Amino acid sequence: MPEKIDIHGVMIDNVTMEEALDKVLSMLEGQTPQKIFTPNSEIIMQATRDPELRDILNSAELIVPDGAGVILASRIMKNELKEKVSGIDLVRQIFANTKKRPASFFILGGKPGVAEKASVNIVYDYPKAKIKGYRNGYFDESEVPEIIKQINESRAEILLVGLGAPKQEKWIHRYANELNCKILMGIGGSIDVFAGTAKLAPEFMRRAGLEWLYRLIKEPKRAKRMLDLPRFILLTLKKTMADRKN
Ligand code: UDP
């Protein structure tokens, strides 16, 4: 088992992308649903205020560091994570690996029409990725039994859930026992990226750890929520200084 690193109460697996993919492949050989979460610094800050969310995150079989902020925090705390393993990059690796090990997927989330668009693009790029079904992420609680039935009847191995955080983590945790998939993975806004309705930051910005800046420019209404980013770094510095004093 890979070592875990504690980032403000969230126990992140210290894995490289390759190790994360190996773990996903071994999950595909299992029978009971296993959870994958990909917290970034905003979600970790939310988890510091919401113990239920923290426990849900920690209950996942694989929890990878999504974003430069999480890596920076581990560095400041002198317990460095090996590398950033963002949710979207991990999903791409899983799709690409279907060349070697075909796999089937159900996509849940996004506005009406978006999951369908994403499915078309995914199958075009990765012909061995079988999309067994999709559904938009705007539904009422009363529709959940029907959605679960649709997912189970599709017999998809991997359920990709993009309802935004923390909704998707709570949804996956709540219904895990009723779902027959092998892997349940929270993927945030990735469905929009696969559909082409949202863009990732350019590669040079992602490499420089500036994906947050790109997002802020594209979606200024996220500014308030993004205050969690500087808060996250401040909390890290405060804790590190307190630890050094003791
Ligand atoms: N979404 C959804 N149902 C909801 C709320 C959101 O399907 O009730 C989708 C939304 O359309 C978008 C994704 O969830 O595709 C949220 O993306 P965001 O970039 O906000 O993800 P986060 O940063 O929260 O992970």
XYZ file of C-alpha atoms and ligand atoms in Angstrom:
271
model
C 0.000 0.000 0.000
C 1.339 3.455 -0.798
C 2.171 5.693 2.116
C -0.391 8.353 3.095
C 0.450 11.975 3.799
C -1.740 14.010 6.143
C -2.740 17.340 4.589
C -4.865 19.098 7.210
C -6.658 15.884 8.160
C -7.089 14.558 4.626
C -4.919 11.458 4.125
C -3.549 11.736 0.594
C -1.923 8.735 -1.098
C 1.678 9.541 -1.923
C 1.607 8.151 -5.434
C 2.972 9.021 -8.834
C 0.575 9.028 -11.784
C 1.917 5.618 -12.779
C 1.326 4.183 -9.312
C -2.180 5.664 -9.225
C -2.960 4.006 -12.560
C -1.623 0.651 -11.288
C -3.931 0.966 -8.301
C -6.894 1.699 -10.606
C -6.054 -1.397 -12.661
C -5.982 -3.558 -9.550
C -9.338 -2.056 -8.493
C -10.773 -3.239 -11.814
C -10.004 -6.802 -10.767
C -12.024 -6.429 -7.541
C -15.729 -7.018 -7.014
C -17.005 -4.400 -4.547
C -17.123 -0.707 -5.519
C -13.996 1.219 -4.586
C -13.863 4.985 -4.360
C -11.405 7.428 -5.895
C -11.377 11.092 -4.847
C -9.151 13.850 -6.174
C -9.124 16.698 -3.637
C -7.523 20.036 -4.412
C -6.702 22.704 -1.834
C -10.242 24.162 -1.950
C -11.807 20.797 -1.104
C -9.273 20.168 1.662
C -10.197 23.574 3.165
C -13.880 22.608 2.944
C -13.009 19.364 4.740
C -11.375 21.264 7.610
C -14.797 22.871 8.230
C -16.867 19.761 7.481
C -15.744 16.615 9.381
C -18.303 14.501 7.500
C -16.641 15.470 4.203
C -13.184 14.791 5.692
C -14.253 11.279 6.798
C -15.851 10.587 3.405
C -12.656 11.631 1.612
C -10.577 9.468 3.944
C -12.806 6.455 3.333
C -11.697 6.289 -0.323
C -9.429 3.480 -1.484
C -7.452 5.993 -3.549
C -7.130 9.703 -2.853
C -4.788 11.655 -5.105
C -3.379 15.209 -4.857
C -5.164 17.372 -7.419
C -3.374 20.648 -7.847
C -0.164 22.482 -7.182
C -1.476 23.878 -3.860
C -1.584 20.423 -2.273
C 1.966 19.652 -3.417
C 3.184 23.040 -2.134
C 1.575 22.381 1.276
C 3.290 18.984 1.520
C 6.599 20.665 0.676
C 6.100 23.378 3.315
C 5.312 20.654 5.866
C 8.508 18.824 4.847
C 6.580 15.689 3.993
C 6.660 16.007 0.251
C 4.185 14.278 -2.026
C 5.828 12.682 -5.066
C 3.842 14.539 -7.714
C 0.570 16.166 -8.671
C -1.973 13.603 -9.845
C -4.919 15.645 -11.046
C -8.309 14.009 -11.501
C -8.568 14.902 -15.179
C -5.070 13.602 -15.961
C -5.798 10.355 -14.123
C -9.080 9.882 -16.034
C -7.206 10.484 -19.308
C -4.638 7.854 -18.311
C -7.449 5.396 -17.521
C -9.032 6.076 -20.942
C -5.647 5.761 -22.705
C -4.961 2.482 -20.911
C -8.100 0.936 -22.424
C -5.824 0.144 -25.408
C -4.231 -2.477 -23.162
C -7.200 -3.218 -20.909
C -10.576 -2.247 -22.375
C -12.935 -0.838 -19.754
C -16.495 0.425 -19.610
C -17.776 3.683 -18.162
C -20.950 5.481 -17.114
C -20.768 9.277 -17.000
C -22.974 11.101 -14.509
C -22.919 14.888 -14.272
C -22.881 18.178 -16.108
C -25.684 20.183 -17.651
C -28.144 18.429 -19.993
C -26.382 17.372 -23.208
C -22.859 17.793 -21.840
C -22.241 14.156 -20.773
C -23.471 13.031 -24.201
C -21.055 15.400 -25.976
C -18.244 14.234 -23.697
C -19.049 10.584 -24.490
C -18.835 11.191 -28.239
C -15.432 12.895 -27.882
C -14.089 10.231 -25.506
C -15.028 7.372 -27.831
C -13.468 9.263 -30.749
C -10.179 9.735 -28.865
C -10.143 6.361 -27.076
C -12.029 3.789 -29.190
C -11.505 1.029 -26.598
C -13.267 3.035 -23.875
C -16.830 1.778 -23.885
C -19.308 4.385 -22.705
C -22.230 2.312 -21.467
C -24.407 5.248 -20.463
C -24.576 8.865 -19.350
C -26.903 11.212 -17.529
C -26.890 14.887 -16.665
C -26.177 15.895 -13.079
C -29.293 17.943 -12.406
C -31.836 15.704 -10.750
C -34.107 15.471 -7.791
C -33.566 13.104 -4.863
C -36.690 11.200 -5.959
C -34.995 10.323 -9.286
C -31.987 8.664 -7.641
C -33.395 5.075 -7.532
C -34.043 5.267 -11.286
C -30.553 6.628 -11.912
C -28.978 3.842 -9.836
C -31.018 1.297 -11.782
C -29.835 2.829 -15.077
C -26.185 2.700 -13.937
C -26.435 -0.892 -12.685
C -28.253 -2.090 -15.791
C -25.534 -0.536 -17.959
C -23.019 -2.884 -16.254
C -20.355 -0.182 -16.516
C -17.176 -0.961 -14.578
C -16.285 2.646 -13.816
C -18.731 5.349 -12.749
C -17.417 8.880 -13.310
C -19.342 11.395 -11.208
C -19.049 15.124 -11.918
C -21.509 16.940 -9.679
C -18.958 19.395 -8.261
C -17.381 19.099 -4.833
C -18.474 18.181 -2.191
C -21.739 17.040 -3.782
C -20.129 14.253 -5.818
C -18.105 12.871 -2.882
C -21.226 12.810 -0.668
C -23.328 11.254 -3.433
C -20.787 8.506 -4.108
C -20.430 7.733 -0.410
C -24.168 7.639 0.169
C -24.994 5.304 -2.709
C -21.785 3.200 -2.952
C -23.462 0.115 -1.498
C -26.263 0.223 -4.048
C -23.991 0.542 -7.071
C -22.546 -2.497 -8.861
C -19.599 -0.709 -10.491
C -16.018 -1.591 -9.573
C -14.844 2.008 -9.350
C -16.697 5.168 -8.310
C -14.701 8.289 -9.065
C -15.437 11.973 -8.430
C -14.218 14.040 -11.394
C -15.509 17.605 -10.783
C -15.768 19.694 -13.925
C -13.863 17.195 -16.135
C -17.013 16.227 -18.053
C -17.190 19.822 -19.323
C -13.567 19.599 -20.460
C -14.159 16.332 -22.338
C -17.282 17.852 -23.896
C -15.329 20.937 -24.945
C -17.697 23.251 -23.030
C -14.842 24.206 -20.655
C -11.119 24.461 -21.302
C -8.179 23.427 -19.159
C -5.495 26.016 -18.470
C -2.715 26.006 -21.099
C 0.037 23.472 -20.381
C 2.631 26.125 -19.352
C 0.221 27.489 -16.704
C -0.622 24.004 -15.437
C 3.095 23.210 -15.174
C 3.703 26.444 -13.282
C 0.913 25.583 -10.842
C -1.216 28.474 -12.093
C -4.380 26.596 -13.111
C -6.211 28.516 -10.350
C -5.301 31.849 -11.990
C -6.651 30.669 -15.357
C -9.851 29.520 -13.663
C -10.203 32.854 -11.862
C -9.842 34.759 -15.146
C -12.365 32.476 -16.904
C -14.879 32.293 -14.069
C -14.535 35.445 -11.921
C -17.645 34.440 -9.966
C -15.532 31.729 -8.322
C -13.394 34.415 -6.646
C -15.064 34.156 -3.240
C -14.752 30.405 -3.154
C -11.157 30.648 -4.319
C -10.238 32.590 -1.196
C -9.841 29.097 0.241
C -6.582 28.839 -1.705
C -4.652 31.552 0.188
C -6.398 30.374 3.368
C -5.079 26.876 2.694
C -1.487 28.109 2.346
C -1.806 30.347 5.430
C -3.134 27.428 7.482
C -0.185 25.328 6.287
C 2.333 28.009 7.273
C 0.676 28.536 10.663
C 0.675 24.814 11.458
C 4.278 24.401 10.343
C 5.421 27.300 12.510
C 3.478 25.965 15.508
C 5.022 22.500 15.013
C 8.519 23.986 14.893
C 7.951 25.851 18.182
C 6.864 22.623 19.953
N -22.990 19.898 -11.602
C -23.960 18.927 -11.733
N -24.994 18.948 -10.872
C -25.116 19.852 -9.868
C -24.099 20.826 -9.733
C -23.033 20.812 -10.615
O -23.876 18.082 -12.618
O -26.095 19.802 -9.133
C -21.850 19.852 -12.523
C -21.618 21.129 -13.305
O -22.450 21.166 -14.450
C -20.137 20.976 -13.640
C -19.586 20.254 -12.408
O -20.706 19.676 -11.773
O -19.995 20.132 -14.760
C -18.975 21.163 -11.375
O -17.911 21.661 -11.886
P -16.926 22.549 -11.018
O -15.945 23.039 -11.979
O -17.688 23.518 -10.190
O -16.296 21.415 -10.137
P -15.510 21.537 -8.793
O -14.501 22.618 -8.974
O -16.534 21.851 -7.764
O -14.939 20.164 -8.630
